[in-house]
């Protein structure tokens, strides 16, 4: 019982650390990225993940620094234990819409909802 309590406490500390990690979240009113915490991310938020940062949630890839190919490499060892990099790619029809952050305000119209 003591061992289980200790492991639960370690899991609690790990979850708290993950939830309080910094995240760049786009404001819906002025379309500017502002610092926040991963626990504040909700469905429909646009986030910016910089090089070597942990991805804080399930995301739809809109833009990468490789503007021509729209590719990025993701390590998923936290999910599946594999340390090899996986290639993720933006949808080719989305790439022209998000060449830079200033285009975002004019490119996106609509709302994302989830049950």
PDB file of C-alpha atoms in Angstrom:
ATOM      1  CA  UNK A   1       0.000   0.000   0.000  1.00  0.00           C
ATOM      2  CA  UNK A   2       2.867   2.397   0.790  1.00  0.00           C
ATOM      3  CA  UNK A   3       4.514   1.583  -2.543  1.00  0.00           C
ATOM      4  CA  UNK A   4       1.263   2.344  -4.425  1.00  0.00           C
ATOM      5  CA  UNK A   5       0.842   5.624  -2.532  1.00  0.00           C
ATOM      6  CA  UNK A   6       4.434   6.610  -3.381  1.00  0.00           C
ATOM      7  CA  UNK A   7       3.926   5.823  -7.076  1.00  0.00           C
ATOM      8  CA  UNK A   8       0.640   7.764  -7.107  1.00  0.00           C
ATOM      9  CA  UNK A   9       2.433  10.743  -5.570  1.00  0.00           C
ATOM     10  CA  UNK A  10       5.189  10.546  -8.199  1.00  0.00           C
ATOM     11  CA  UNK A  11       2.544  10.400 -10.946  1.00  0.00           C
ATOM     12  CA  UNK A  12       0.760  13.400  -9.393  1.00  0.00           C
ATOM     13  CA  UNK A  13       4.007  15.419  -9.394  1.00  0.00           C
ATOM     14  CA  UNK A  14       4.750  14.420 -12.995  1.00  0.00           C
ATOM     15  CA  UNK A  15       1.220  15.358 -14.152  1.00  0.00           C
ATOM     16  CA  UNK A  16       1.439  18.688 -12.304  1.00  0.00           C
ATOM     17  CA  UNK A  17       4.760  19.447 -13.981  1.00  0.00           C
ATOM     18  CA  UNK A  18       3.353  18.609 -17.441  1.00  0.00           C
ATOM     19  CA  UNK A  19       0.215  20.704 -16.852  1.00  0.00           C
ATOM     20  CA  UNK A  20       2.233  23.724 -15.747  1.00  0.00           C
ATOM     21  CA  UNK A  21       4.681  23.544 -18.661  1.00  0.00           C
ATOM     22  CA  UNK A  22       4.854  26.703 -20.798  1.00  0.00           C
ATOM     23  CA  UNK A  23       2.945  26.919 -24.077  1.00  0.00           C
ATOM     24  CA  UNK A  24       2.530  29.612 -26.738  1.00  0.00           C
ATOM     25  CA  UNK A  25      -1.218  29.965 -27.291  1.00  0.00           C
ATOM     26  CA  UNK A  26      -2.736  32.229 -29.945  1.00  0.00           C
ATOM     27  CA  UNK A  27      -5.242  34.729 -28.625  1.00  0.00           C
ATOM     28  CA  UNK A  28      -8.576  34.469 -30.445  1.00  0.00           C
ATOM     29  CA  UNK A  29      -9.156  38.223 -30.208  1.00  0.00           C
ATOM     30  CA  UNK A  30      -5.915  39.676 -31.626  1.00  0.00           C
ATOM     31  CA  UNK A  31      -4.228  36.593 -33.162  1.00  0.00           C
ATOM     32  CA  UNK A  32      -0.997  37.076 -31.198  1.00  0.00           C
ATOM     33  CA  UNK A  33       0.830  34.234 -29.464  1.00  0.00           C
ATOM     34  CA  UNK A  34       0.973  34.748 -25.716  1.00  0.00           C
ATOM     35  CA  UNK A  35       2.689  32.630 -23.076  1.00  0.00           C
ATOM     36  CA  UNK A  36       0.455  30.329 -21.091  1.00  0.00           C
ATOM     37  CA  UNK A  37       0.384  26.876 -19.561  1.00  0.00           C
ATOM     38  CA  UNK A  38      -0.463  23.596 -21.246  1.00  0.00           C
ATOM     39  CA  UNK A  39      -3.379  23.094 -18.845  1.00  0.00           C
ATOM     40  CA  UNK A  40      -5.018  26.188 -20.408  1.00  0.00           C
ATOM     41  CA  UNK A  41      -5.084  24.703 -23.934  1.00  0.00           C
ATOM     42  CA  UNK A  42      -8.605  23.865 -25.118  1.00  0.00           C
ATOM     43  CA  UNK A  43     -10.011  22.325 -28.295  1.00  0.00           C
ATOM     44  CA  UNK A  44      -9.646  24.756 -31.185  1.00  0.00           C
ATOM     45  CA  UNK A  45      -6.649  26.649 -29.777  1.00  0.00           C
ATOM     46  CA  UNK A  46      -3.758  27.375 -32.085  1.00  0.00           C
ATOM     47  CA  UNK A  47      -0.402  26.750 -30.435  1.00  0.00           C
ATOM     48  CA  UNK A  48       3.168  27.323 -31.557  1.00  0.00           C
ATOM     49  CA  UNK A  49       5.701  24.616 -30.765  1.00  0.00           C
ATOM     50  CA  UNK A  50       9.311  25.652 -31.270  1.00  0.00           C
ATOM     51  CA  UNK A  51      12.278  23.399 -32.017  1.00  0.00           C
ATOM     52  CA  UNK A  52      13.022  20.772 -29.327  1.00  0.00           C
ATOM     53  CA  UNK A  53       9.872  21.581 -27.325  1.00  0.00           C
ATOM     54  CA  UNK A  54       7.443  18.963 -26.097  1.00  0.00           C
ATOM     55  CA  UNK A  55       4.116  18.902 -27.913  1.00  0.00           C
ATOM     56  CA  UNK A  56       1.569  19.533 -25.165  1.00  0.00           C
ATOM     57  CA  UNK A  57      -1.479  17.870 -26.738  1.00  0.00           C
ATOM     58  CA  UNK A  58      -2.914  16.204 -29.818  1.00  0.00           C
ATOM     59  CA  UNK A  59      -2.483  18.707 -32.602  1.00  0.00           C
ATOM     60  CA  UNK A  60      -3.278  19.287 -36.247  1.00  0.00           C
ATOM     61  CA  UNK A  61      -0.094  20.424 -37.973  1.00  0.00           C
ATOM     62  CA  UNK A  62      -0.769  23.678 -39.874  1.00  0.00           C
ATOM     63  CA  UNK A  63       2.729  24.972 -40.593  1.00  0.00           C
ATOM     64  CA  UNK A  64       6.361  23.979 -40.110  1.00  0.00           C
ATOM     65  CA  UNK A  65       9.639  25.817 -40.471  1.00  0.00           C
ATOM     66  CA  UNK A  66      10.208  23.698 -43.593  1.00  0.00           C
ATOM     67  CA  UNK A  67       7.759  25.809 -45.604  1.00  0.00           C
ATOM     68  CA  UNK A  68       8.385  24.069 -48.942  1.00  0.00           C
ATOM     69  CA  UNK A  69       7.771  20.470 -47.817  1.00  0.00           C
ATOM     70  CA  UNK A  70       5.721  21.123 -44.683  1.00  0.00           C
ATOM     71  CA  UNK A  71       7.526  18.361 -42.785  1.00  0.00           C
ATOM     72  CA  UNK A  72       8.727  18.019 -39.225  1.00  0.00           C
ATOM     73  CA  UNK A  73      10.246  15.207 -37.191  1.00  0.00           C
ATOM     74  CA  UNK A  74       8.642  14.056 -33.956  1.00  0.00           C
ATOM     75  CA  UNK A  75      10.057  11.777 -31.291  1.00  0.00           C
ATOM     76  CA  UNK A  76       7.306   9.750 -29.585  1.00  0.00           C
ATOM     77  CA  UNK A  77       9.237   8.047 -26.802  1.00  0.00           C
ATOM     78  CA  UNK A  78       6.808   9.415 -24.185  1.00  0.00           C
ATOM     79  CA  UNK A  79       3.948   7.641 -25.962  1.00  0.00           C
ATOM     80  CA  UNK A  80       5.361   4.394 -27.297  1.00  0.00           C
ATOM     81  CA  UNK A  81       8.934   4.173 -25.986  1.00  0.00           C
ATOM     82  CA  UNK A  82      10.437   4.416 -29.484  1.00  0.00           C
ATOM     83  CA  UNK A  83      13.306   6.883 -29.802  1.00  0.00           C
ATOM     84  CA  UNK A  84      13.406   7.045 -33.592  1.00  0.00           C
ATOM     85  CA  UNK A  85      12.045  10.186 -35.257  1.00  0.00           C
ATOM     86  CA  UNK A  86       8.771  10.031 -37.168  1.00  0.00           C
ATOM     87  CA  UNK A  87       8.012  12.345 -40.078  1.00  0.00           C
ATOM     88  CA  UNK A  88       4.796  14.350 -39.818  1.00  0.00           C
ATOM     89  CA  UNK A  89       3.568  16.519 -42.660  1.00  0.00           C
ATOM     90  CA  UNK A  90       1.043  19.299 -43.098  1.00  0.00           C
ATOM     91  CA  UNK A  91      -1.779  18.744 -45.555  1.00  0.00           C
ATOM     92  CA  UNK A  92      -0.627  20.164 -48.897  1.00  0.00           C
ATOM     93  CA  UNK A  93      -3.782  22.273 -49.301  1.00  0.00           C
ATOM     94  CA  UNK A  94      -3.163  23.911 -45.901  1.00  0.00           C
ATOM     95  CA  UNK A  95       0.458  24.889 -46.568  1.00  0.00           C
ATOM     96  CA  UNK A  96      -0.218  28.041 -48.657  1.00  0.00           C
ATOM     97  CA  UNK A  97      -2.703  29.343 -46.069  1.00  0.00           C
ATOM     98  CA  UNK A  98      -0.178  29.479 -43.253  1.00  0.00           C
ATOM     99  CA  UNK A  99       3.117  30.641 -44.786  1.00  0.00           C
ATOM    100  CA  UNK A 100       3.547  33.035 -41.859  1.00  0.00           C
ATOM    101  CA  UNK A 101       1.659  34.019 -38.718  1.00  0.00           C
ATOM    102  CA  UNK A 102       0.391  37.306 -40.182  1.00  0.00           C
ATOM    103  CA  UNK A 103      -1.658  35.388 -42.774  1.00  0.00           C
ATOM    104  CA  UNK A 104      -3.460  33.378 -40.120  1.00  0.00           C
ATOM    105  CA  UNK A 105      -6.017  36.066 -39.270  1.00  0.00           C
ATOM    106  CA  UNK A 106      -7.188  36.308 -42.895  1.00  0.00           C
ATOM    107  CA  UNK A 107      -6.936  32.587 -43.711  1.00  0.00           C
ATOM    108  CA  UNK A 108      -9.004  30.993 -40.981  1.00  0.00           C
ATOM    109  CA  UNK A 109     -12.725  31.433 -40.732  1.00  0.00           C
ATOM    110  CA  UNK A 110     -14.892  29.144 -38.685  1.00  0.00           C
ATOM    111  CA  UNK A 111     -14.950  27.459 -35.341  1.00  0.00           C
ATOM    112  CA  UNK A 112     -13.751  24.112 -34.054  1.00  0.00           C
ATOM    113  CA  UNK A 113     -15.987  22.367 -31.541  1.00  0.00           C
ATOM    114  CA  UNK A 114     -15.816  19.044 -29.778  1.00  0.00           C
ATOM    115  CA  UNK A 115     -18.213  17.070 -27.617  1.00  0.00           C
TER     116      UNK A 115
END
